[in-house]
Amino acid sequence: MKHLLKLGDLSSREITDILNLADQLKFEKYHGERKPYLGGKTLGMIFTKASTRTRVSFEVGMYQLGGNALFLSGSEMQIGRGEPAEDTARVLSKYLDGIMIRTYKQSEVEKLAEFSDIPVINGLTDYCHPCQVLADLMTIRERKGSFKGKKLTFIGDGNNMANSLIVGAVKTGMEIAVACPKGYEPDAEIIKWGTQNGKVTITDDVKAAAEGADVMYTDVWASMGQEGEAELRKQKFKGFCIDSELMKLAKKDAMVLHCLPAHRGEEITAEVLEAHADEIFAEAENRLHAQKAVMVTLMGGKK
Ligand code: CP
Ligand code: NVA
């Protein structure tokens, strides 16, 4: 494993290894010795989209691992004025030990990795959000004990989160049901791969998807970059909301996850969010531990 560009590039074993290391790093943070696995190393973090969790968890994560992180705003870098990704990658490879990038196009991240001598980590594109799903899987395993026989239900837009959740569920052996309005389905190639390799259902029937779920998951109706469609999407996505009525169809002990930021009253009600705040904010915390595991794995730290 040289980069983390999308979950589909990782084997089930590699995902399990990252989750095990994430658990170990979480334990060490609270109960053991914090070791400088990445002492003296620097991560560059390129952002061309907004972020709270990703930025802070990567920066704090590097600090806790004995290294350093640089926030690089895409709009203030030459890449924002048209310097090609292939030149940016070769220059940054001379200074840094790793690059985390959050941007629009997956192809830009792939291009950066192709020309980079150092690991590239995808911190979200329009296509996928692998770091988030590693944290989600960590949270599910932590709370449910294992993935075996579990059903994950995603309600909402077939976006970057839905794409990565399908891959994450299939790779860990969970069943996944995605309920989205017609025309807003996840990536067609991912659906094809998922149905060939696991138990994946795509439907516009929210109730059928929620039936018997162990984990209920949702995300915003309009992602970053889709602000102009927000009003239209409010019409199209009406009913694609996790509320207490829908929760009655899931298992009694079902968890609720949300990658955040949340729009109460749209994809989730305030009532459900607050009733499951413990899980949702533990999920946000696990971004830190999961990403530390990714960085230690990729950036050459000793375990
Ligand atoms: N979930 C997530 O990636 O949050 P941010 O956009 O705040 O980084
Ligand atoms: N789908 C959302 C996820 C935010 C973490 C977006 O891309 O804006």
Coordinates of C-alpha atoms and ligand atoms in Angstrom, one line a residue:
M1 CA 0.0 0.0 0.0
K2 CA 1.7 3.2 -1.3
H3 CA -1.2 5.7 -1.2
L4 CA -4.8 5.9 0.0
L5 CA -6.6 7.2 -3.0
K6 CA -9.8 5.1 -2.7
L7 CA -10.9 2.2 -0.5
G8 CA -11.3 0.0 -3.6
D9 CA -7.5 -0.1 -3.8
L10 CA -7.2 -1.7 -0.4
S11 CA -7.6 -5.4 0.3
S12 CA -9.8 -6.6 3.1
R13 CA -6.6 -7.5 5.0
E14 CA -5.2 -4.0 4.6
I15 CA -8.4 -2.5 5.9
T16 CA -8.4 -4.8 8.9
D17 CA -4.7 -4.0 9.6
I18 CA -5.5 -0.2 9.6
L19 CA -8.5 -0.7 11.9
N20 CA -6.4 -2.8 14.3
L21 CA -3.6 -0.2 14.3
A22 CA -6.2 2.5 14.8
D23 CA -7.5 0.7 17.9
Q24 CA -3.9 0.3 19.2
L25 CA -3.2 4.0 18.7
K26 CA -6.5 5.0 20.4
F27 CA -5.5 2.7 23.3
E28 CA -2.0 4.2 23.5
K29 CA -3.4 7.8 23.4
Y30 CA -5.6 7.1 26.5
H31 CA -3.9 4.4 28.5
G32 CA -0.4 3.9 27.2
E33 CA 2.6 5.7 26.0
R34 CA 2.2 8.1 23.0
K35 CA 5.1 7.1 20.7
P36 CA 6.6 9.4 18.1
Y37 CA 6.0 7.0 15.2
L38 CA 6.4 9.9 12.7
G39 CA 9.0 12.0 14.6
G40 CA 10.5 14.7 12.4
K41 CA 8.1 14.0 9.5
T42 CA 5.9 16.6 7.8
L43 CA 2.5 16.1 6.1
G44 CA 1.3 18.8 3.6
M45 CA -2.5 19.2 3.6
I46 CA -3.9 20.7 0.4
F47 CA -7.5 21.9 0.7
T48 CA -9.6 23.3 -2.1
K49 CA -12.8 22.7 -0.2
A50 CA -13.9 23.6 3.4
S51 CA -13.2 21.3 6.3
T52 CA -13.4 21.1 10.1
R53 CA -12.9 17.5 11.0
T54 CA -10.4 16.4 8.3
R55 CA -8.2 19.4 8.8
V56 CA -8.1 19.3 12.5
S57 CA -7.8 15.6 12.9
F58 CA -4.9 15.3 10.4
E59 CA -3.1 18.2 11.9
V60 CA -3.5 17.0 15.5
G61 CA -2.8 13.5 14.5
M62 CA 0.6 14.4 13.0
Y63 CA 1.4 16.4 16.1
Q64 CA 0.6 13.4 18.3
L65 CA 2.8 11.2 16.2
G66 CA 5.7 13.5 16.8
G67 CA 5.5 15.2 13.3
N68 CA 4.3 18.3 11.9
A69 CA 1.5 19.3 9.4
L70 CA 1.3 22.2 7.0
F71 CA -2.1 23.6 6.0
L72 CA -1.9 24.5 2.3
S73 CA -4.9 26.4 0.9
G74 CA -5.4 25.3 -2.7
S75 CA -6.5 28.8 -3.7
E76 CA -3.3 30.3 -2.3
M77 CA -1.0 27.7 -3.9
Q78 CA 0.2 28.0 -7.5
I79 CA -1.9 24.9 -8.2
G80 CA -4.9 27.2 -7.8
R81 CA -3.4 29.4 -10.6
G82 CA -2.9 26.5 -13.0
E83 CA 0.4 24.9 -12.0
P84 CA -0.1 21.3 -13.1
A85 CA -0.6 18.6 -10.4
E86 CA 2.4 16.7 -11.8
D87 CA 4.7 19.6 -11.1
T88 CA 3.2 20.3 -7.7
A89 CA 3.7 16.6 -6.8
R90 CA 7.3 16.5 -7.8
V91 CA 8.1 19.7 -5.9
L92 CA 6.3 18.7 -2.7
S93 CA 8.0 15.3 -2.8
K94 CA 11.3 17.1 -2.2
Y95 CA 10.1 18.8 1.0
L96 CA 7.4 16.6 2.6
D97 CA 6.9 13.1 3.8
G98 CA 3.2 12.8 2.8
I99 CA 0.4 14.7 1.2
M100 CA -3.2 14.8 2.2
I101 CA -5.5 16.4 -0.4
R102 CA -9.2 17.4 -0.4
T103 CA -10.5 18.5 -3.8
Y104 CA -13.2 18.1 -6.4
K105 CA -11.9 15.7 -9.0
Q106 CA -10.7 12.2 -8.2
S107 CA -8.5 12.4 -11.3
E108 CA -6.5 15.3 -9.7
V109 CA -5.7 13.1 -6.7
E110 CA -4.7 10.2 -8.9
K111 CA -2.5 12.5 -11.0
L112 CA -0.8 13.9 -7.9
A113 CA -0.1 10.3 -6.7
E114 CA 1.2 9.3 -10.1
F115 CA 3.9 12.0 -10.0
S116 CA 4.6 11.9 -6.3
D117 CA 7.5 10.0 -4.5
I118 CA 5.7 10.3 -1.2
P119 CA 2.3 8.9 -0.1
V120 CA -0.8 10.7 -1.1
I121 CA -4.0 10.4 1.0
N122 CA -7.4 11.3 -0.3
G123 CA -9.1 13.6 2.2
L124 CA -12.4 13.7 0.1
T125 CA -13.2 14.1 -3.5
D126 CA -16.6 14.3 -5.3
Y127 CA -16.1 10.5 -5.9
C128 CA -15.1 9.2 -2.5
H129 CA -14.2 9.8 1.2
P130 CA -12.0 6.8 2.3
C131 CA -10.7 8.3 5.5
Q132 CA -14.2 8.9 6.7
V133 CA -15.3 5.3 6.0
L134 CA -12.2 3.9 7.8
A135 CA -13.3 5.9 10.9
D136 CA -16.9 4.7 10.4
L137 CA -15.8 1.0 10.1
M138 CA -13.7 1.5 13.3
T139 CA -16.8 2.9 15.1
I140 CA -19.0 0.1 13.9
R141 CA -16.5 -2.6 15.0
E142 CA -15.9 -0.9 18.3
R143 CA -19.6 -0.8 19.2
K144 CA -20.9 -4.0 17.5
G145 CA -18.0 -6.2 18.1
S146 CA -17.6 -7.4 14.5
F147 CA -19.0 -6.8 10.9
K148 CA -20.3 -10.4 10.6
G149 CA -24.0 -10.5 9.7
K150 CA -24.4 -6.8 10.0
K151 CA -26.6 -4.6 7.8
L152 CA -25.6 -1.0 7.0
T153 CA -28.3 1.3 5.6
F154 CA -27.5 4.6 3.9
I155 CA -30.3 7.0 3.3
G156 CA -29.9 10.0 1.0
D157 CA -27.7 11.1 -1.9
G158 CA -25.6 8.5 -3.8
N159 CA -22.6 10.7 -3.2
N160 CA -18.9 10.3 -2.2
M161 CA -20.0 8.8 1.2
A162 CA -22.4 6.3 -0.4
N163 CA -19.7 5.2 -2.8
S164 CA -17.1 4.7 -0.1
L165 CA -19.6 3.0 2.3
I166 CA -20.6 0.5 -0.4
V167 CA -16.9 -0.4 -0.9
G168 CA -16.2 -0.5 2.9
A169 CA -19.2 -2.6 3.6
V170 CA -18.5 -5.2 0.9
K171 CA -14.8 -5.4 1.9
T172 CA -15.7 -6.1 5.5
G173 CA -18.5 -8.5 4.7
M174 CA -21.4 -6.4 5.7
E175 CA -24.7 -6.2 3.8
I176 CA -25.5 -2.6 2.6
A177 CA -28.7 -1.1 1.4
V178 CA -28.7 2.4 -0.1
A179 CA -32.0 4.3 -0.4
C180 CA -31.8 7.3 -2.7
P181 CA -34.2 9.2 -5.1
K182 CA -34.2 8.0 -8.7
G183 CA -31.4 9.7 -10.6
Y184 CA -29.3 10.2 -7.5
E185 CA -27.8 6.7 -7.3
P186 CA -24.2 6.0 -6.3
D187 CA -21.5 5.5 -9.0
A188 CA -22.6 2.8 -11.5
E189 CA -19.2 1.0 -11.6
I190 CA -19.2 0.8 -7.8
I191 CA -22.7 -0.6 -7.8
K192 CA -21.7 -3.2 -10.4
W193 CA -18.6 -4.2 -8.4
G194 CA -20.5 -4.3 -5.1
T195 CA -23.3 -6.5 -6.4
Q196 CA -20.8 -8.9 -7.9
N197 CA -18.7 -9.1 -4.7
G198 CA -21.2 -8.6 -1.9
K199 CA -24.8 -8.0 -0.7
V200 CA -25.7 -4.6 -2.1
T201 CA -29.2 -3.2 -2.6
I202 CA -30.0 0.1 -4.3
T203 CA -33.6 1.3 -3.9
D204 CA -35.8 4.4 -3.6
D205 CA -37.8 2.7 -0.9
V206 CA -36.5 4.2 2.4
K207 CA -38.6 1.8 4.5
A208 CA -37.4 -1.3 2.8
A209 CA -33.8 -0.2 3.1
A210 CA -34.2 0.5 6.9
E211 CA -35.7 -2.8 7.7
G212 CA -33.5 -4.8 10.1
A213 CA -30.6 -2.4 9.9
D214 CA -27.8 -2.6 12.5
V215 CA -26.4 0.8 11.4
M216 CA -28.3 3.7 9.9
Y217 CA -26.2 6.3 8.1
T218 CA -26.9 9.5 6.3
D219 CA -25.2 12.5 4.8
V220 CA -26.1 15.9 3.5
W221 CA -28.5 16.2 0.5
A222 CA -26.2 18.8 -1.2
S223 CA -22.5 18.2 -1.0
M224 CA -19.7 20.8 -1.3
G225 CA -19.7 22.1 -4.8
Q226 CA -23.5 21.5 -5.2
E227 CA -24.6 24.6 -3.3
G228 CA -26.4 25.8 -6.5
E229 CA -28.6 22.7 -6.5
A230 CA -29.5 22.9 -2.8
E231 CA -33.1 24.1 -3.3
L232 CA -33.9 21.6 -6.1
R233 CA -32.4 18.8 -3.9
K234 CA -34.6 19.8 -1.0
Q235 CA -37.6 18.9 -3.2
K236 CA -36.1 15.7 -4.6
F237 CA -34.9 14.4 -1.3
K238 CA -38.0 15.0 0.7
G239 CA -38.6 11.8 2.8
F240 CA -35.0 10.6 2.6
C241 CA -34.5 11.5 6.2
I242 CA -33.6 9.4 9.3
D243 CA -36.4 10.2 11.8
S244 CA -37.8 8.3 14.7
E245 CA -40.5 6.6 12.6
L246 CA -37.9 5.2 10.3
M247 CA -35.7 4.1 13.2
K248 CA -38.6 1.8 14.3
L249 CA -37.9 -0.4 11.3
A250 CA -34.2 -0.8 12.1
K251 CA -33.1 -3.2 14.8
K252 CA -33.8 -2.1 18.4
D253 CA -30.2 -1.6 19.1
A254 CA -29.3 0.1 15.8
M255 CA -26.6 2.7 15.7
V256 CA -26.9 6.0 13.8
L257 CA -23.9 7.4 12.1
H258 CA -23.4 10.7 10.2
C259 CA -20.1 11.9 8.7
L260 CA -21.1 15.5 9.6
P261 CA -21.7 18.4 9.1
A262 CA -25.4 17.6 9.6
H263 CA -28.5 19.5 8.5
R264 CA -31.1 18.9 11.1
G265 CA -34.6 18.7 9.6
E266 CA -33.2 17.6 6.2
E267 CA -31.4 14.2 6.1
I268 CA -31.7 13.6 9.9
T269 CA -34.0 15.0 12.6
A270 CA -32.6 16.8 15.6
E271 CA -34.3 14.2 17.8
V272 CA -32.5 11.2 16.2
L273 CA -29.2 13.1 16.0
E274 CA -29.3 13.9 19.7
A275 CA -30.5 10.5 20.7
H276 CA -27.4 9.0 18.9
A277 CA -24.9 11.9 19.6
D278 CA -22.7 9.5 21.6
E279 CA -22.1 7.3 18.5
I280 CA -21.9 10.2 16.0
F281 CA -19.3 12.1 17.9
A282 CA -17.3 9.0 18.7
E283 CA -17.3 8.5 14.9
A284 CA -15.9 12.0 14.5
E285 CA -13.3 11.2 17.1
N286 CA -12.3 8.1 15.3
R287 CA -11.2 10.1 12.3
L288 CA -8.2 11.0 14.4
H289 CA -7.2 7.5 15.3
A290 CA -8.0 6.0 11.9
Q291 CA -6.0 8.6 10.1
K292 CA -3.1 8.3 12.4
A293 CA -3.1 4.6 11.5
V294 CA -3.2 5.4 7.8
M295 CA -0.3 7.9 8.2
V296 CA 1.8 5.4 10.3
T297 CA 1.2 2.7 7.7
L298 CA 2.0 4.9 4.7
M299 CA 4.6 7.2 6.0
G300 CA 7.0 4.6 7.3
G301 CA 6.5 4.8 11.1
K302 CA 7.4 1.8 13.2
K303 CA 4.6 0.0 14.9
Ligands
CP1 N1 -16.7 14.5 7.7 C1 -15.8 15.4 7.3 O1 -15.0 15.1 6.4 O2 -15.9 16.6 7.9 P1 -15.1 17.9 7.4 O3 -15.7 18.3 6.1 O4 -15.4 18.9 8.5 O5 -13.7 17.6 7.2
NVA2 N1 -20.9 14.5 0.9 C1 -20.4 15.6 1.8 C2 -19.4 15.0 2.8 C3 -18.8 16.0 3.7 C4 -17.9 15.4 4.7 C5 -19.6 16.6 0.9 O1 -18.9 16.1 -0.1 O2 -19.8 17.8 1.1

